[in-house]
Amino acid sequence: MSSAIASARFSVLDRSRIREGYGGAQALRDTVALAREVEDLGYLRFWVSEHHGVPGVAGSAPTVLAAAVAGATRTIRVGTGGVMLPNHRPLVVAEQFGVLESLFPGRIDMGLGRSVGFTDGVRKALGQDKEGADAFADQLAELLGWFGGDSPTGAHAYPAEGLAVPPFVLAMGEGAEIAARAGLPMVIGDLRDRERMRRGIDHYRARFRPSAWASEPYVVVSGTVAVAATPEAARRLLIPEAWSMAYSRSHGTFPPLPPAGRVEARTMTAKERGFYESGLTGHLAGTEEQVADGLETLLKETGAQEVLVTTSTHDREGLLDSYRRLAAVVRAA
């Protein structure tokens, strides 16, 4: 089996996706339960996300949810993928992660992104506009400064000051350049556009400046990985998310995940069908052997040190089985 897989780390990002027939509370409980399961399977990290005003996502307060996950687990690293820094004051973010690190020392990661919301209404509610992301680099520098006692106002971020919470930059748009200049690990997604991903990684490595946080580039590639007994069963795991993405692109709102069977029975417009079929492509999905081959190629192409799996589906048992099978692929490498 592949030496590339054997040398890589594997982690999980769960977006607390709401499923049809269930509500937001169940989605959050599902996230905590999944964290326990993937900890037992040997995954390195378990991250949660930040989304606002999205009908199909319950994860709107990542540091709060991370506290629940860390409290329910024992050894797995817990973090955010990520906190959207333009939506928060850097001091408050530092304080929140300082509390998490103080309660769960040595287990907390600080993944940071620059999204300012998907709709005008959400951005307005957050006190932001589309240009809010432009200040991300300065906000990031301020945030990291609070941990080192470097305050722009003479104030102090307790209990964060003096603590070392590993920061990661989510490389959306200019994120690769920002991560490189700051000397931080980078998380880059969208396995469906490999060429764009490789360009981002190459740019990051070429521009990387060593820092107190990282002495050399560290690349995490993220995306959907679905493993099942047959290629058809793995594809069915992708169907709910593919349909929800297609619906959002044609209707402007991201709905809860439907069961695969309901999607397959739908009559779609040509526009919906195009988005849906596109959403089923480009992922790592199939049997253990097929996914192992795909991971081998991905890791050799990117030289990434870590894979962050972001799979969402309606079938929770199928999702857990996929993570079990993927863990077996990693162990066999």
Protein backbone atom coordinates (compact mmCIF):
# COMPACT_ATOMS: atom_id res chain seq x y z
CA MET A 1 0.00 0.00 0.00
CA SER A 2 0.95 3.60 -0.46
CA SER A 3 3.75 5.23 1.48
CA ALA A 4 2.03 8.55 0.73
CA ILE A 5 -1.06 7.47 2.67
CA ALA A 6 1.05 5.97 5.44
CA SER A 7 2.90 9.24 6.00
CA ALA A 8 -0.20 11.47 5.93
CA ARG A 9 -2.50 12.44 8.77
CA PHE A 10 -6.27 12.17 8.53
CA SER A 11 -8.81 14.41 10.23
CA VAL A 12 -12.53 15.23 10.10
CA LEU A 13 -14.51 18.45 9.63
CA ASP A 14 -18.22 18.10 10.41
CA ARG A 15 -20.55 20.94 9.36
CA SER A 16 -23.49 19.88 11.56
CA ARG A 17 -25.70 19.43 8.50
CA ILE A 18 -29.41 19.29 9.26
CA ARG A 19 -31.21 16.29 7.77
CA GLU A 20 -34.78 16.20 6.53
CA GLY A 21 -36.94 14.73 9.29
CA TYR A 22 -34.63 16.00 12.01
CA GLY A 23 -33.83 19.42 13.41
CA GLY A 24 -30.87 21.55 14.35
CA ALA A 25 -30.62 20.12 17.86
CA GLN A 26 -30.24 16.60 16.46
CA ALA A 27 -27.61 17.82 13.99
CA LEU A 28 -25.52 19.20 16.85
CA ARG A 29 -25.92 16.00 18.85
CA ASP A 30 -24.92 14.04 15.75
CA THR A 31 -21.73 16.13 15.53
CA VAL A 32 -20.75 15.37 19.12
CA ALA A 33 -21.53 11.67 18.66
CA LEU A 34 -19.48 11.52 15.46
CA ALA A 35 -16.53 13.09 17.26
CA ARG A 36 -16.54 10.25 19.77
CA GLU A 37 -16.66 7.68 17.00
CA VAL A 38 -13.84 9.11 14.89
CA GLU A 39 -11.70 9.53 18.01
CA ASP A 40 -11.98 5.77 18.58
CA LEU A 41 -11.02 5.23 14.92
CA GLY A 42 -7.74 7.12 15.37
CA TYR A 43 -8.34 10.34 13.44
CA LEU A 44 -6.06 13.22 14.44
CA ARG A 45 -8.47 16.17 14.59
CA PHE A 46 -12.19 16.90 14.69
CA TRP A 47 -13.20 20.35 13.53
CA VAL A 48 -16.51 22.20 13.39
CA SER A 49 -17.58 25.07 11.13
CA GLU A 50 -19.25 28.49 11.21
CA HIS A 51 -22.29 29.23 9.04
CA HIS A 52 -24.94 31.90 9.64
CA GLY A 53 -28.51 32.01 8.40
CA VAL A 54 -28.27 28.69 6.52
CA PRO A 55 -31.42 26.51 6.86
CA GLY A 56 -29.45 23.33 6.32
CA VAL A 57 -26.62 23.94 8.81
CA ALA A 58 -26.85 24.07 12.61
CA GLY A 59 -23.18 24.90 13.25
CA SER A 60 -23.33 28.66 13.78
CA ALA A 61 -21.21 29.02 16.94
CA PRO A 62 -18.00 27.02 16.39
CA THR A 63 -16.17 27.76 19.65
CA VAL A 64 -19.27 26.82 21.66
CA LEU A 65 -19.66 23.58 19.72
CA ALA A 66 -15.93 22.87 19.96
CA ALA A 67 -16.23 23.09 23.75
CA ALA A 68 -19.02 20.49 23.70
CA VAL A 69 -16.96 18.21 21.43
CA ALA A 70 -13.81 18.55 23.53
CA GLY A 71 -15.80 17.83 26.69
CA ALA A 72 -17.26 14.67 25.16
CA THR A 73 -13.90 13.29 23.92
CA ARG A 74 -10.59 12.47 25.53
CA THR A 75 -7.61 12.62 23.17
CA ILE A 76 -8.58 13.84 19.69
CA ARG A 77 -7.60 17.39 18.79
CA VAL A 78 -10.61 19.70 18.52
CA GLY A 79 -10.86 22.90 16.54
CA THR A 80 -12.66 25.07 14.05
CA GLY A 81 -12.75 24.93 10.30
CA GLY A 82 -13.13 27.70 10.86
CA VAL A 83 -13.98 30.78 12.84
CA MET A 84 -14.71 33.50 10.26
CA LEU A 85 -12.56 36.24 11.66
CA PRO A 86 -14.22 39.23 9.92
CA ASN A 87 -17.39 38.42 11.87
CA HIS A 88 -15.69 38.81 15.28
CA ARG A 89 -13.35 41.08 17.19
CA PRO A 90 -9.87 39.47 17.36
CA LEU A 91 -9.71 40.07 21.11
CA VAL A 92 -12.91 38.07 21.66
CA VAL A 93 -11.68 35.23 19.43
CA ALA A 94 -8.40 35.12 21.37
CA GLU A 95 -10.29 35.00 24.66
CA GLN A 96 -12.54 32.18 23.43
CA PHE A 97 -9.65 30.04 22.29
CA GLY A 98 -7.77 30.90 25.46
CA VAL A 99 -10.66 29.47 27.46
CA LEU A 100 -10.78 26.35 25.29
CA GLU A 101 -7.03 25.76 25.56
CA SER A 102 -7.14 26.32 29.32
CA LEU A 103 -9.92 23.77 29.74
CA PHE A 104 -8.49 21.24 27.26
CA PRO A 105 -4.73 21.87 27.19
CA GLY A 106 -2.83 20.60 24.18
CA ARG A 107 -5.96 19.60 22.26
CA ILE A 108 -7.25 22.81 20.65
CA ASP A 109 -6.72 24.04 17.06
CA MET A 110 -7.67 27.50 15.79
CA GLY A 111 -8.78 27.29 12.15
CA LEU A 112 -9.55 30.75 10.75
CA GLY A 113 -11.35 31.90 7.61
CA ARG A 114 -12.33 35.15 5.93
CA SER A 115 -15.92 34.58 4.78
CA VAL A 116 -18.41 37.34 5.62
CA GLY A 117 -21.66 35.49 4.93
CA PHE A 118 -23.43 34.29 1.80
CA THR A 119 -26.31 36.77 1.54
CA ASP A 120 -26.79 40.50 1.97
CA GLY A 121 -29.17 39.89 4.87
CA VAL A 122 -26.68 37.77 6.79
CA ARG A 123 -23.85 40.22 6.13
CA LYS A 124 -26.00 43.10 7.34
CA ALA A 125 -26.93 41.17 10.50
CA LEU A 126 -23.22 40.56 11.13
CA GLY A 127 -22.40 44.21 10.55
CA GLN A 128 -20.38 43.39 7.45
CA ASP A 129 -20.34 43.94 3.71
CA LYS A 130 -18.62 42.06 0.88
CA GLU A 131 -15.41 44.02 1.46
CA GLY A 132 -15.18 42.87 5.08
CA ALA A 133 -12.90 40.01 4.10
CA ASP A 134 -10.28 42.48 2.85
CA ALA A 135 -9.18 43.17 6.44
CA PHE A 136 -8.53 39.50 7.22
CA ALA A 137 -4.72 39.69 7.14
CA ASP A 138 -4.66 42.60 9.62
CA GLN A 139 -7.22 40.89 11.85
CA LEU A 140 -5.17 37.70 11.79
CA ALA A 141 -2.03 39.57 12.84
CA GLU A 142 -3.92 41.26 15.66
CA LEU A 143 -5.38 37.95 16.83
CA LEU A 144 -2.00 36.24 16.96
CA GLY A 145 -0.59 39.26 18.75
CA TRP A 146 -3.01 38.83 21.64
CA PHE A 147 -1.49 35.42 22.41
CA GLY A 148 1.98 36.95 22.60
CA GLY A 149 0.93 39.95 24.69
CA ASP A 150 1.37 42.29 21.71
CA SER A 151 -1.68 44.50 22.10
CA PRO A 152 -2.59 47.47 19.89
CA THR A 153 -4.38 49.11 22.84
CA GLY A 154 -2.38 48.08 25.89
CA ALA A 155 -5.11 45.65 26.95
CA HIS A 156 -4.56 41.95 27.59
CA ALA A 157 -6.41 38.84 26.36
CA TYR A 158 -6.85 36.59 29.37
CA PRO A 159 -6.49 33.64 29.58
CA ALA A 160 -5.09 33.50 26.03
CA GLU A 161 -1.93 35.49 26.65
CA GLY A 162 1.07 33.18 26.84
CA LEU A 163 -0.78 30.18 25.43
CA ALA A 164 0.11 28.48 22.13
CA VAL A 165 -3.04 27.50 20.23
CA PRO A 166 -2.01 26.28 16.74
CA PRO A 167 -3.53 28.56 14.05
CA PHE A 168 -4.52 27.40 10.56
CA VAL A 169 -5.64 29.58 7.65
CA LEU A 170 -8.48 28.43 5.40
CA ALA A 171 -7.20 29.23 1.92
CA MET A 172 -10.20 30.78 0.20
CA GLY A 173 -9.26 33.27 -2.49
CA GLU A 174 -6.25 35.14 -1.13
CA GLY A 175 -5.92 32.76 1.79
CA ALA A 176 -2.84 30.99 0.41
CA GLU A 177 -0.92 34.26 0.16
CA ILE A 178 -2.01 35.33 3.64
CA ALA A 179 -1.08 31.96 5.17
CA ALA A 180 2.33 32.09 3.48
CA ARG A 181 3.15 35.63 4.65
CA ALA A 182 2.02 34.85 8.19
CA GLY A 183 3.98 31.58 8.28
CA LEU A 184 0.96 29.48 9.19
CA PRO A 185 -0.37 26.06 8.17
CA MET A 186 -2.85 26.23 5.31
CA VAL A 187 -6.10 24.33 4.70
CA ILE A 188 -7.14 24.24 1.05
CA GLY A 189 -10.31 22.63 -0.28
CA ASP A 190 -12.22 21.62 -3.41
CA LEU A 191 -10.84 18.30 -4.57
CA ARG A 192 -12.94 18.81 -7.70
CA ASP A 193 -10.59 21.46 -9.09
CA ARG A 194 -7.19 19.85 -8.68
CA GLU A 195 -5.36 22.31 -10.90
CA ARG A 196 -6.56 25.30 -8.91
CA MET A 197 -5.67 23.49 -5.69
CA ARG A 198 -2.16 22.74 -6.91
CA ARG A 199 -1.65 26.34 -7.96
CA GLY A 200 -2.68 27.51 -4.49
CA ILE A 201 -0.36 25.04 -2.81
CA ASP A 202 2.58 25.93 -5.04
CA HIS A 203 2.00 29.63 -4.37
CA TYR A 204 1.85 29.00 -0.63
CA ARG A 205 5.07 26.99 -0.55
CA ALA A 206 6.94 29.49 -2.74
CA ARG A 207 5.93 32.47 -0.57
CA PHE A 208 6.10 30.83 2.86
CA ARG A 209 7.95 32.75 5.57
CA PRO A 210 8.92 30.78 8.70
CA SER A 211 7.32 32.08 11.88
CA ALA A 212 7.05 31.32 15.57
CA TRP A 213 4.02 29.18 14.68
CA ALA A 214 5.52 27.09 11.87
CA SER A 215 9.08 26.68 10.61
CA GLU A 216 8.06 25.19 7.26
CA PRO A 217 4.95 24.94 5.06
CA TYR A 218 2.20 22.63 6.24
CA VAL A 219 -0.61 21.78 3.81
CA VAL A 220 -3.98 20.28 4.69
CA VAL A 221 -6.18 19.32 1.73
CA SER A 222 -9.89 19.05 2.46
CA GLY A 223 -12.84 17.55 0.64
CA THR A 224 -15.42 14.80 0.42
CA VAL A 225 -14.32 11.18 0.79
CA ALA A 226 -16.94 8.42 0.68
CA VAL A 227 -16.02 4.75 1.12
CA ALA A 228 -18.48 1.86 0.88
CA ALA A 229 -18.70 -1.80 -0.09
CA THR A 230 -19.55 -0.90 -3.70
CA PRO A 231 -19.03 2.15 -5.91
CA GLU A 232 -22.82 2.52 -6.13
CA ALA A 233 -23.20 2.62 -2.35
CA ALA A 234 -20.43 5.22 -2.08
CA ARG A 235 -22.13 7.34 -4.75
CA ARG A 236 -25.41 7.23 -2.82
CA LEU A 237 -23.65 8.82 0.13
CA LEU A 238 -22.86 11.81 -2.12
CA ILE A 239 -26.42 12.29 -3.39
CA PRO A 240 -27.99 14.33 -0.52
CA GLU A 241 -25.23 16.94 -0.47
CA ALA A 242 -25.10 17.11 -4.27
CA TRP A 243 -28.82 17.82 -4.40
CA SER A 244 -28.70 20.43 -1.63
CA MET A 245 -25.88 22.21 -3.44
CA ALA A 246 -27.82 22.06 -6.72
CA TYR A 247 -30.91 23.46 -4.99
CA SER A 248 -28.94 26.29 -3.43
CA ARG A 249 -27.44 27.24 -6.78
CA SER A 250 -30.84 27.31 -8.49
CA HIS A 251 -32.98 28.70 -5.63
CA GLY A 252 -30.56 30.75 -3.51
CA THR A 253 -30.99 28.86 -0.23
CA PHE A 254 -29.19 25.79 1.15
CA PRO A 255 -31.76 23.26 2.43
CA PRO A 256 -31.54 20.31 4.84
CA LEU A 257 -30.16 17.08 3.43
CA PRO A 258 -32.84 14.79 1.92
CA PRO A 259 -32.56 10.98 1.84
CA ALA A 260 -30.87 9.69 -1.31
CA GLY A 261 -34.01 7.85 -2.40
CA ARG A 262 -36.09 11.02 -2.39
CA VAL A 263 -33.54 12.76 -4.58
CA GLU A 264 -33.41 9.89 -7.06
CA ALA A 265 -37.21 10.00 -7.38
CA ARG A 266 -37.32 13.75 -8.07
CA THR A 267 -38.12 15.34 -11.39
CA MET A 268 -35.45 17.97 -11.94
CA THR A 269 -35.27 20.89 -14.31
CA ALA A 270 -32.41 20.85 -16.79
CA LYS A 271 -30.65 23.51 -14.73
CA GLU A 272 -31.06 21.53 -11.49
CA ARG A 273 -29.95 18.32 -13.19
CA GLY A 274 -26.80 19.98 -14.47
CA PHE A 275 -25.86 21.33 -11.05
CA TYR A 276 -26.73 17.99 -9.43
CA GLU A 277 -24.66 15.85 -11.78
CA SER A 278 -21.76 18.26 -11.43
CA GLY A 279 -22.02 17.96 -7.65
CA LEU A 280 -21.55 14.20 -7.84
CA THR A 281 -18.20 14.44 -9.64
CA GLY A 282 -14.65 15.08 -8.54
CA HIS A 283 -14.88 13.57 -5.07
CA LEU A 284 -12.97 10.58 -3.71
CA ALA A 285 -15.68 7.93 -3.65
CA GLY A 286 -15.75 4.17 -4.11
CA THR A 287 -14.51 0.98 -2.50
CA GLU A 288 -11.51 0.87 -0.19
CA GLU A 289 -9.21 0.00 -3.10
CA GLN A 290 -10.58 2.79 -5.31
CA VAL A 291 -10.32 5.41 -2.57
CA ALA A 292 -6.82 4.26 -1.65
CA ASP A 293 -5.76 4.77 -5.27
CA GLY A 294 -7.40 8.20 -5.30
CA LEU A 295 -5.72 9.25 -2.07
CA GLU A 296 -2.38 8.02 -3.39
CA THR A 297 -2.73 10.25 -6.43
CA LEU A 298 -3.99 13.23 -4.43
CA LEU A 299 -1.19 13.10 -1.89
CA LYS A 300 1.52 12.65 -4.51
CA GLU A 301 0.14 15.50 -6.62
CA THR A 302 -0.14 17.94 -3.71
CA GLY A 303 2.54 16.77 -1.27
CA ALA A 304 0.00 17.50 1.48
CA GLN A 305 0.81 16.41 5.00
CA GLU A 306 -2.83 15.99 6.03
CA VAL A 307 -6.29 15.21 4.64
CA LEU A 308 -9.34 16.84 6.24
CA VAL A 309 -12.45 14.85 5.34
CA THR A 310 -15.63 16.95 5.05
CA THR A 311 -18.28 14.40 3.99
CA SER A 312 -21.95 15.10 4.74
CA THR A 313 -24.92 12.82 4.02
CA HIS A 314 -28.40 11.94 5.30
CA ASP A 315 -27.48 8.34 6.16
CA ARG A 316 -25.62 8.62 9.46
CA GLU A 317 -24.82 4.90 9.67
CA GLY A 318 -23.50 5.00 6.12
CA LEU A 319 -21.38 8.03 7.02
CA LEU A 320 -19.89 6.29 10.05
CA ASP A 321 -19.25 3.15 8.01
CA SER A 322 -17.41 5.32 5.47
CA TYR A 323 -15.16 6.72 8.19
CA ARG A 324 -14.53 3.21 9.50
CA ARG A 325 -13.55 1.99 6.05
CA LEU A 326 -11.32 5.00 5.46
CA ALA A 327 -9.58 4.42 8.79
CA ALA A 328 -8.96 0.81 7.69
CA VAL A 329 -7.42 2.08 4.42
CA VAL A 330 -5.05 4.30 6.42
CA ARG A 331 -4.13 1.53 8.83
CA ALA A 332 -3.35 -0.83 5.95
CA ALA A 333 -1.03 1.65 4.25
